[in-house]
mmCIF file with all atom_site columns, C-alpha atoms in Angstrom:
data_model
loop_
_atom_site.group_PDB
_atom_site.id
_atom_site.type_symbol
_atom_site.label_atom_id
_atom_site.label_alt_id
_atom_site.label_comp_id
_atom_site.label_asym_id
_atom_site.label_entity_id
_atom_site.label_seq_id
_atom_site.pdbx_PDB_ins_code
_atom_site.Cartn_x
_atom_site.Cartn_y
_atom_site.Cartn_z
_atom_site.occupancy
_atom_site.B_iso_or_equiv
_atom_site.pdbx_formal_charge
_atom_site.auth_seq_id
_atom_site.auth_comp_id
_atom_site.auth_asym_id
_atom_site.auth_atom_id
_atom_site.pdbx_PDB_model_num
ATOM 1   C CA . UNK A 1 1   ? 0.000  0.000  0.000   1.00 44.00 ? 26  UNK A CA 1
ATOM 2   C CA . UNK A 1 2   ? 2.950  2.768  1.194   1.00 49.00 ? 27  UNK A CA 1
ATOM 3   C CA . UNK A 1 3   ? 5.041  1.669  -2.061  1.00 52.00 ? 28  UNK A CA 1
ATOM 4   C CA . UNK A 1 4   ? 2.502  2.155  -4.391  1.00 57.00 ? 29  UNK A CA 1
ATOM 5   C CA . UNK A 1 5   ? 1.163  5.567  -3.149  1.00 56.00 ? 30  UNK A CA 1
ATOM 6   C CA . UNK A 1 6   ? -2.635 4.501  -2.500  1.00 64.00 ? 31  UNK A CA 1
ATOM 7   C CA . UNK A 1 7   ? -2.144 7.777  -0.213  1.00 63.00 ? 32  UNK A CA 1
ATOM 8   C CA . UNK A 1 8   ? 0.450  9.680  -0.996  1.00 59.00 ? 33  UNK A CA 1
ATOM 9   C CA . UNK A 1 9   ? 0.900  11.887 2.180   1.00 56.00 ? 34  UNK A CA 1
ATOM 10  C CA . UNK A 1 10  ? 0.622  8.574  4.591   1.00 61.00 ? 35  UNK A CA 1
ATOM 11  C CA . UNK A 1 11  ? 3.113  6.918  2.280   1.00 63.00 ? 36  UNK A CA 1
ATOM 12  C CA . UNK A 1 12  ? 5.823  9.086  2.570   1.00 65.00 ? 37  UNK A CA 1
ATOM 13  C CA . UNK A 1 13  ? 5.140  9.678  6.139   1.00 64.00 ? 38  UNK A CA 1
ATOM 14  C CA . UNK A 1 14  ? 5.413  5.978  5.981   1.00 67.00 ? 39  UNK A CA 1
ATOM 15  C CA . UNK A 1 15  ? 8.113  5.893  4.172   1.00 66.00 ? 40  UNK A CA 1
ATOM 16  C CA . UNK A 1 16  ? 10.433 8.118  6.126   1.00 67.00 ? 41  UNK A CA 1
ATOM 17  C CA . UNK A 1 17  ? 9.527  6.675  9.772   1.00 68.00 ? 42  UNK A CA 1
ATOM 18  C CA . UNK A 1 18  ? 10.963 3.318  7.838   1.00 68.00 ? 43  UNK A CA 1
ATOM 19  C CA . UNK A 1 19  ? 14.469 4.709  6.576   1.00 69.00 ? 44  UNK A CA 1
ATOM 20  C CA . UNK A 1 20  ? 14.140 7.077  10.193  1.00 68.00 ? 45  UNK A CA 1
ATOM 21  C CA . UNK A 1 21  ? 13.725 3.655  12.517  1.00 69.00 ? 46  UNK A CA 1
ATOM 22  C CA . UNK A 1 22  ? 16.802 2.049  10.794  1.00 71.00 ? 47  UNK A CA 1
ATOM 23  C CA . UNK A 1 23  ? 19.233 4.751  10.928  1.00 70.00 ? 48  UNK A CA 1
ATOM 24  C CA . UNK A 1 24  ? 18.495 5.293  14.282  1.00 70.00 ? 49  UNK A CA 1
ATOM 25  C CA . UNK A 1 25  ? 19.247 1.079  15.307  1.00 72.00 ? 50  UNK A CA 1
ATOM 26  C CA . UNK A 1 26  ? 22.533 1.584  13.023  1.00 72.00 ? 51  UNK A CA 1
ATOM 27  C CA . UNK A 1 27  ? 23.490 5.150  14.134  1.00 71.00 ? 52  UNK A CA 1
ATOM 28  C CA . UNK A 1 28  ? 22.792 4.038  17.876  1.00 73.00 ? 53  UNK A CA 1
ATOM 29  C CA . UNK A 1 29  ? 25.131 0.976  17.405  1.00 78.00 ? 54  UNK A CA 1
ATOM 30  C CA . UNK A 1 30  ? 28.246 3.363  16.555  1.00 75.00 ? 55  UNK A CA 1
ATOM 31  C CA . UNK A 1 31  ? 27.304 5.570  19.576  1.00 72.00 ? 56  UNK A CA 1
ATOM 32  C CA . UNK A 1 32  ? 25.852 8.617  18.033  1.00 66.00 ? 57  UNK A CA 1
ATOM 33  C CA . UNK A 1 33  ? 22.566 10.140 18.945  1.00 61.00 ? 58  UNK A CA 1
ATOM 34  C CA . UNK A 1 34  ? 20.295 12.950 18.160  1.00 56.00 ? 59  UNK A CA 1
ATOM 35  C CA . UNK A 1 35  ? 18.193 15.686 20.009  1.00 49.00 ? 60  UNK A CA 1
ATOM 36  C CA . UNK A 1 36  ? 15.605 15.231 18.093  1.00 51.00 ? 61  UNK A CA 1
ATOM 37  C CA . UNK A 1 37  ? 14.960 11.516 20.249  1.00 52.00 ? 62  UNK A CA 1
ATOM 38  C CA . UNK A 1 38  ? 16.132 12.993 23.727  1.00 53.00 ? 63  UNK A CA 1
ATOM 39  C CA . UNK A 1 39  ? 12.586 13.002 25.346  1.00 54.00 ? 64  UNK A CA 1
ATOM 40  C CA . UNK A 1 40  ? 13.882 15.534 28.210  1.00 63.00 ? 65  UNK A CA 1
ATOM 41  C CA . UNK A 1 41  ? 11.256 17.945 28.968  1.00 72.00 ? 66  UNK A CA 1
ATOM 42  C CA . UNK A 1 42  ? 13.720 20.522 30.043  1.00 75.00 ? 67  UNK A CA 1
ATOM 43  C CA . UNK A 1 43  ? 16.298 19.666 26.758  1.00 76.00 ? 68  UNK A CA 1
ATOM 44  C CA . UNK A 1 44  ? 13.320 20.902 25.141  1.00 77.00 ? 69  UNK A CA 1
ATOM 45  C CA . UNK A 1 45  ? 12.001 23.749 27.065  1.00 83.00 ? 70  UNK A CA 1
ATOM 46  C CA . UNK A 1 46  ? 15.313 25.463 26.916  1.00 85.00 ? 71  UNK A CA 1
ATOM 47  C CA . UNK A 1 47  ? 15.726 24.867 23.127  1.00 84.00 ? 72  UNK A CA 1
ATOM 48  C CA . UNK A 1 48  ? 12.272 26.751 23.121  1.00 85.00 ? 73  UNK A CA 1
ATOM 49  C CA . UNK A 1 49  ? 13.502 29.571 25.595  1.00 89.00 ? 74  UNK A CA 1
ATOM 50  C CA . UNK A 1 50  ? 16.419 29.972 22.998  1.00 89.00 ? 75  UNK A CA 1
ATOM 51  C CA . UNK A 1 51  ? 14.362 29.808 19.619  1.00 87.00 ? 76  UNK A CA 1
ATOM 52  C CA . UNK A 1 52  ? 12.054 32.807 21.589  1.00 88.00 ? 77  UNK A CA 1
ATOM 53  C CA . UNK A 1 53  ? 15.166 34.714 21.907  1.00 90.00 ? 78  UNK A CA 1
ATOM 54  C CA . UNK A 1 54  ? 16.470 34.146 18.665  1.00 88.00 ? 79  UNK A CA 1
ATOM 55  C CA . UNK A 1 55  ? 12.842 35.399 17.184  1.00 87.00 ? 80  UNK A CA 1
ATOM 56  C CA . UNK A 1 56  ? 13.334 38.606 19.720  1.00 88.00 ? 81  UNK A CA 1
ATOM 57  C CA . UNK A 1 57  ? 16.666 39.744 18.839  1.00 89.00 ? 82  UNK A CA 1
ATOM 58  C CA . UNK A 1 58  ? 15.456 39.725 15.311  1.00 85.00 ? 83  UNK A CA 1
ATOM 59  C CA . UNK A 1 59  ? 15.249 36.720 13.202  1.00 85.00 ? 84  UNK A CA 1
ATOM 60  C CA . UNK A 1 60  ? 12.165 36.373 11.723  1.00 86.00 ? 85  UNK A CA 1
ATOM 61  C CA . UNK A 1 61  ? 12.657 32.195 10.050  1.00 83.00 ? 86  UNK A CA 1
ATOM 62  C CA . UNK A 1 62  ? 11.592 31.185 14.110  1.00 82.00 ? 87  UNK A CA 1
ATOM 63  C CA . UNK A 1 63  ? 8.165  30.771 13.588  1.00 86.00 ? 88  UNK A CA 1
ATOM 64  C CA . UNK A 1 64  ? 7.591  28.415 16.834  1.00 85.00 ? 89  UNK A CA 1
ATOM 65  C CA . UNK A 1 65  ? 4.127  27.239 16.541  1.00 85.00 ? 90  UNK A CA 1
ATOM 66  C CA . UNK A 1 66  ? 1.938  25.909 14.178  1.00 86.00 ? 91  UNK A CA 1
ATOM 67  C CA . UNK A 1 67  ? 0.134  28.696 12.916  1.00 88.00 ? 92  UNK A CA 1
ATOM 68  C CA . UNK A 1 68  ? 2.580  31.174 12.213  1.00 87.00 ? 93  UNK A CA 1
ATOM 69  C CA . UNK A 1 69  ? 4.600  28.130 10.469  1.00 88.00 ? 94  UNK A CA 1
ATOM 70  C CA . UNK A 1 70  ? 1.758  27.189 7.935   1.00 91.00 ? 95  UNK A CA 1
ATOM 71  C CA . UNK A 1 71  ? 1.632  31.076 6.762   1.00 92.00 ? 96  UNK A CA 1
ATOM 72  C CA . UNK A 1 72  ? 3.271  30.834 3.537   1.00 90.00 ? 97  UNK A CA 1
ATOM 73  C CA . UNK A 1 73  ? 1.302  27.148 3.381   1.00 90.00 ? 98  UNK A CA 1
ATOM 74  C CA . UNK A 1 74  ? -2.023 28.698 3.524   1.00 92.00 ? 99  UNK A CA 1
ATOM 75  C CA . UNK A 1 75  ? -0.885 31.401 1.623   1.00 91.00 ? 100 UNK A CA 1
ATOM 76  C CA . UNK A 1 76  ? -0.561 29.370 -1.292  1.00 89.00 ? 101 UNK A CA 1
ATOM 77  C CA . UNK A 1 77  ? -3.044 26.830 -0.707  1.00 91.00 ? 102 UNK A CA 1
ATOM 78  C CA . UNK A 1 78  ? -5.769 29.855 -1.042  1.00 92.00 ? 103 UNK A CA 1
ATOM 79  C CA . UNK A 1 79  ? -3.615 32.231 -4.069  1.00 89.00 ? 104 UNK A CA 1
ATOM 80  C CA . UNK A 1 80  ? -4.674 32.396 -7.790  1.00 88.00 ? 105 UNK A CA 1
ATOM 81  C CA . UNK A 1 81  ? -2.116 31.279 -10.191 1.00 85.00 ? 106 UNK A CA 1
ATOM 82  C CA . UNK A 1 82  ? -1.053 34.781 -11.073 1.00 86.00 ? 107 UNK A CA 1
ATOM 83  C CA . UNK A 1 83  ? -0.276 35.273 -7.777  1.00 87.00 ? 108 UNK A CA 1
ATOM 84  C CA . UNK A 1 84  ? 2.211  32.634 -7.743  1.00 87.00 ? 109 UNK A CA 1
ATOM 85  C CA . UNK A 1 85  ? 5.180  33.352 -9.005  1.00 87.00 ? 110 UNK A CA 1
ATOM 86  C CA . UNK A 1 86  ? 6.959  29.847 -9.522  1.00 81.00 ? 111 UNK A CA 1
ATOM 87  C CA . UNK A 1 87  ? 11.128 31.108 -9.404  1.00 84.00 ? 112 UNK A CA 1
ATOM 88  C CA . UNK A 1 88  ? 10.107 32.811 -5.995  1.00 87.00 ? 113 UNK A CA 1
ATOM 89  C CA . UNK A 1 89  ? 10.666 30.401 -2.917  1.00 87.00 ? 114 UNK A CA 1
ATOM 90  C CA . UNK A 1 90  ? 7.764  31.084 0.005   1.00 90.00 ? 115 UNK A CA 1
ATOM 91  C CA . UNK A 1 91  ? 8.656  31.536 3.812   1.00 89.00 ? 116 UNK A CA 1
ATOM 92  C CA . UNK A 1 92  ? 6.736  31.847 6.819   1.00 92.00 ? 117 UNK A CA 1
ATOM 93  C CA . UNK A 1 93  ? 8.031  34.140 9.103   1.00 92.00 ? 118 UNK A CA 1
ATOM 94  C CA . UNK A 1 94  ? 7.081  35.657 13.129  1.00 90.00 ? 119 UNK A CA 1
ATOM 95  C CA . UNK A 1 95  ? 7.640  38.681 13.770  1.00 90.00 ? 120 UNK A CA 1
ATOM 96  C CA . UNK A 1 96  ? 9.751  39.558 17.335  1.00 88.00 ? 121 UNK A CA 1
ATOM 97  C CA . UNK A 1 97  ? 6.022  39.628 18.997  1.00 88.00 ? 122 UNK A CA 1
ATOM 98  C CA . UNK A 1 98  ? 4.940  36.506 17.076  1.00 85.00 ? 123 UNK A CA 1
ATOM 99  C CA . UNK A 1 99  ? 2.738  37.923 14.179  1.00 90.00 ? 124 UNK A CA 1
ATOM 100 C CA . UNK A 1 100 ? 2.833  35.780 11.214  1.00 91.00 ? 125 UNK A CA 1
ATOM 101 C CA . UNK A 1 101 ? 3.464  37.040 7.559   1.00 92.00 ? 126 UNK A CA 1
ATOM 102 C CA . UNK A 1 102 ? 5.196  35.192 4.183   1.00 93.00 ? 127 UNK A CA 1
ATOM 103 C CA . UNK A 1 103 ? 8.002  36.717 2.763   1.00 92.00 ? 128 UNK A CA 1
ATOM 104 C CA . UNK A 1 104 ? 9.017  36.128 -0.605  1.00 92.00 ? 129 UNK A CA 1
ATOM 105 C CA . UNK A 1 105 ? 12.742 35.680 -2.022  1.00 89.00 ? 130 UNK A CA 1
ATOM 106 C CA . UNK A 1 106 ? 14.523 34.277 -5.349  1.00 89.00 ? 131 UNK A CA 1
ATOM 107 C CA . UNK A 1 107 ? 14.468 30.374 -5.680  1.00 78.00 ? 132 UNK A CA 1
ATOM 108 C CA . UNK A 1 108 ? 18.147 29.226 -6.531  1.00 77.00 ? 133 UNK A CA 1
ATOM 109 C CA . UNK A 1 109 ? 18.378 26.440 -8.737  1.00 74.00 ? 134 UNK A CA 1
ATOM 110 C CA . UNK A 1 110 ? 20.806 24.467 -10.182 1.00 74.00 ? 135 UNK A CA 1
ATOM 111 C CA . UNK A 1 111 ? 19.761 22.976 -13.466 1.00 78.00 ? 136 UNK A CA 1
ATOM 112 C CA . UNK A 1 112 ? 22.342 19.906 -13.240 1.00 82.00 ? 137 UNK A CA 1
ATOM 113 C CA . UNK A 1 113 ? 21.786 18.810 -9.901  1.00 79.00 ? 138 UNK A CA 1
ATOM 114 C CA . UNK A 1 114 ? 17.878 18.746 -10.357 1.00 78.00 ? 139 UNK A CA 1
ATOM 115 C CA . UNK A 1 115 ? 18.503 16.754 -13.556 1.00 83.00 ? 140 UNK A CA 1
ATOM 116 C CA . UNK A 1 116 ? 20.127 14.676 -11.638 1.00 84.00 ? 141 UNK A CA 1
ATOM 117 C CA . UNK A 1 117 ? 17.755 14.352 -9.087  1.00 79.00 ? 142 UNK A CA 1
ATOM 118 C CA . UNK A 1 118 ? 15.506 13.672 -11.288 1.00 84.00 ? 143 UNK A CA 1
ATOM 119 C CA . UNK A 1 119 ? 16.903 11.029 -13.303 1.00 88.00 ? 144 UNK A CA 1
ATOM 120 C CA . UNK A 1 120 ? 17.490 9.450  -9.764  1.00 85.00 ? 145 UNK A CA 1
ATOM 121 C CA . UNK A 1 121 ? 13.862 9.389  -8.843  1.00 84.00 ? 146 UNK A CA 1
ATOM 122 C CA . UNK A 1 122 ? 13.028 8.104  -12.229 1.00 89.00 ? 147 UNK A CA 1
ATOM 123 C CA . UNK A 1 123 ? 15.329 5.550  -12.085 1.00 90.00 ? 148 UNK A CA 1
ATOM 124 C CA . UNK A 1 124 ? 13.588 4.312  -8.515  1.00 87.00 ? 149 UNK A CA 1
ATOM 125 C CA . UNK A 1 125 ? 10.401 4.786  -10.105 1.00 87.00 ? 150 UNK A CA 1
ATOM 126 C CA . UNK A 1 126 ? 11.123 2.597  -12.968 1.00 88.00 ? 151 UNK A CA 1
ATOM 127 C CA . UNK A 1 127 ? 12.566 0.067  -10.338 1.00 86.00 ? 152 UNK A CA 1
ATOM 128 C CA . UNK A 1 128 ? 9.047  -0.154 -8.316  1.00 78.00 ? 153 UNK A CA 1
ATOM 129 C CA . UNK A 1 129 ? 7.072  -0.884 -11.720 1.00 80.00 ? 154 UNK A CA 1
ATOM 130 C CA . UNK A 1 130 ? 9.194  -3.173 -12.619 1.00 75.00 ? 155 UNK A CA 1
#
């Protein structure tokens, strides 16, 4: 069902708490771990504390919570197409007293490595139908 993309957002949820689970058992084995699997309430309440502070002295990419991170989501979930302007890249952003907005800037590309990428996924694709 997850290979085959009967429901495409499950499946690659799916998908990446697979590959996820089996780093973790091999990167575990060689000693190394991550924050992101801590599970210390306080670990996480200061990394909080310190994202807060980083959004007051200024940086505006620390959205925090859900809704000021789905901004730029929403944003273009709900725009016309002539609104969109497809080499522009879409950001949510807080301001210092947590007021959400989307900020626009210039999407760099690089036309080999996304032919490359692409050629990859093709090549998996053409794997799975075989």
């Amino acid at each position: 069902m997850h290979i085959h993309g009967l429901k495409p957002y499950e499946s690659s949820k799916y998908i990446v708490d697979q590959i996820s689970q089996k780093m973790d058992e091999r990167l575990r084995q060689k000693g190394v771990s991550f924050l992101a699997n801590i599970g210390v309430p306080v670990l996480q309440m200061l990394i909080v504390v310190v994202f807060y502070l980083m959004r007051i002295c200024g940086l505006q990419r620390f959205t925090i919570d859900a809704q000021c991170a789905s901004a730029a989501f929403i944003y273009l979930a709900f725009a016309r197409d002539e609104e969109v302007d497809a080499s522009q890249k879409y950001y949510s952003c807080a301001s210092r007293w947590g007021h959400s907005s989307v900020v626009r800037a210039p999407l760099e590309c690089c036309t080999k490595d996304a032919d490359f990428l692409i050629s990859k996924l093709d090549a998996l694709v053409d794997r799975f139908d075989q």
